[in-house]
Amino acid sequence: MPPQYLYIYYITLIMVNKSYDFLVIGSGIAGVSFAINAAKYGSVVMITKKQDSDSNTNYAQGGVACVLGDDDTFESHVSDTLIAGAGLCDIDAVKILVEEGPPRIRELLDYGVRFSTVDNVAAEGASLYNLHLGREGGHSVNRIVHAKDLTGRELEATLLMKLREFDNITILENHCAVELITGHHVKNASNQYECFGAYVLDSINRKIFPIAAKVTCLASGGAGHVYLHSTNPAIATGDGVAMAYRAGAKIANMEFIQFHPTTLFHEKANSFLISEALRGYGAVLRDAGGREFMSKYHPQSDLAPRDIVARAIDNEMKISGLPCVYLDVRHKDARTTIEQFPNIYNQCLSFGINITKDLIPVVPAAHYICGGVMVDYYGNTNITNLYACGETACTGVHGANRLASNSLLEALVFSHRAVIDAAERVGKCRNIDTNDIPDWDDSGTHDIEEWVLLSHNLVEIQSVMSNYVGIVRSNLRLDRALRRVNLLGKEIEDFYKRAKITPQLLELRNIVTTAKLIIVSALKRRESRGLHYTTDYPCQNNKKSFKKNTIVSNRRKAPMSTGLKICQ
Ligand code: SIN
């Protein structure tokens, strides 16, 4: 065996049946923050599907909303968040989000994150009081802390550097979670709905093995790839939500899919995000005739909440029959534009668009899922020892529509709180006996030659979701989508049972589950609210019975009797 294979073989051997205090699934801002904090209380393993820096966070341009300006107050940020959330936010969760923001930003500065300052230098020596605060839709003042238009990249790189300082954190790249290990799998477990870690696929060696952990944190990001066009990287396949659903967790508010109003319309641009910060800076949306149109739709014009801007663009495109609208930043000082938005400037230039001189063609694309695995204020799901953070979780802060730049803040604030709770739990747990966890059984499966069917299935799901479960919905469209997705789900499950598992197959299975959760949740909401707009019920229903979360769960009522219990 060549030495490099011997090394991989050795690493694989020591991984099998290894037990940790904390297992973190995902390496975006939520997962990495959780891991850094958790490492103070015990051993941590963080698994990630590709490289540790491949995450949705990396693509975030805008920033982190935080009350830091002299003209700002907690009340104002809370109020903006509640207005965007269209009556469905959990007010206490929103207060936690807003009030615990400043200490989290201070922590990031201590880690060395180079946010833009008022002098507009991404500077060392930045303090909470000289940060440059940008503006985005739905915010009544400037409160977006950012690193030019590359905030996510700066955050991810700095946090990963910090993570590597801990020698009790093991990072496993190219490892995908297959299923959560729950009482269903474990010998003599007393509770079917207790989590003991996860079965994990080492995608280089194509081996599945269990990782046992006292606490498991799902932080695997969003699910933009349920749709044909998304601002998310290809890894955003709803893995956390789908696995948690299969394990019996409550999943909430999946009908609220945020479409970002402005992604670059260009055949090669792959839905490149044109940050809302550009509109905060003064860019104006125009139709093909050069007419500004947002003032027709909302008093805040181009800075209206995102659902309104996305629907307005959708409407303008339907009226004109054209495939895009345009964003105009030509009237702003060219040097300042390039200095503040170097990433957008350079990306557009690479497609032949000079944003200081040309109109930018834009279309909406799937961007963020407001729903997810339902958690309490400390990240607990309804499965014992299972936490969820970041886009995978539904904390209640976004309600029916997320306010711009509240998501990175949510990931920071709630992953911090989750560790406080989880550390206490880990202290009380005894070690898991890995002998109680069976090995993954893939007998009867084999390498199937028709892998191309998987990519066909993927395009089918994405097309169904984009055509029938997009910005404007109806019962007819949703019913149609459900019939098709149910059929695809059966085909994929059948494939899954027969085939040797690959990352592509796992993702497809998670995508189809997530798609179904979105459709089923959308059918349950018989009104239009926030990001869910249906022509059958075009208005928001203000009766109390409509102001509640849409919850879906596949939990069966079959409690198991006495037996092994790791944690109280
Ligand atoms: C953006 O920069 O427009 C995206 C920020 C966000 O989604 O919060």
Coordinates of N, CA and C in Angstrom, one line a residue, residues 104 226 249 359 367 430 467 528 552:
R104 N -21.1 39.6 20.9 CA -20.6 38.7 19.9 C -19.7 39.4 18.9
V226 N -32.4 23.2 -3.4 CA -33.7 22.6 -3.7 C -34.3 23.3 -5.0
A249 N -37.5 14.9 14.7 CA -37.5 16.3 15.2 C -38.6 17.1 14.6
L359 N -25.7 49.4 -16.5 CA -26.7 48.8 -15.6 C -26.4 47.3 -15.4
H367 N -32.5 32.0 -1.6 CA -31.3 32.6 -0.9 C -31.3 32.0 0.6
R430 N -22.6 10.4 31.2 CA -21.5 9.4 31.2 C -21.1 9.1 29.8
N467 N -40.7 25.9 -10.6 CA -41.9 26.2 -11.4 C -43.1 26.4 -10.5
S528 N -51.6 34.4 2.8 CA -50.3 34.9 2.3 C -49.7 35.7 3.5
V552 N -44.1 20.4 11.2 CA -44.2 19.1 10.6 C -43.3 18.1 11.4

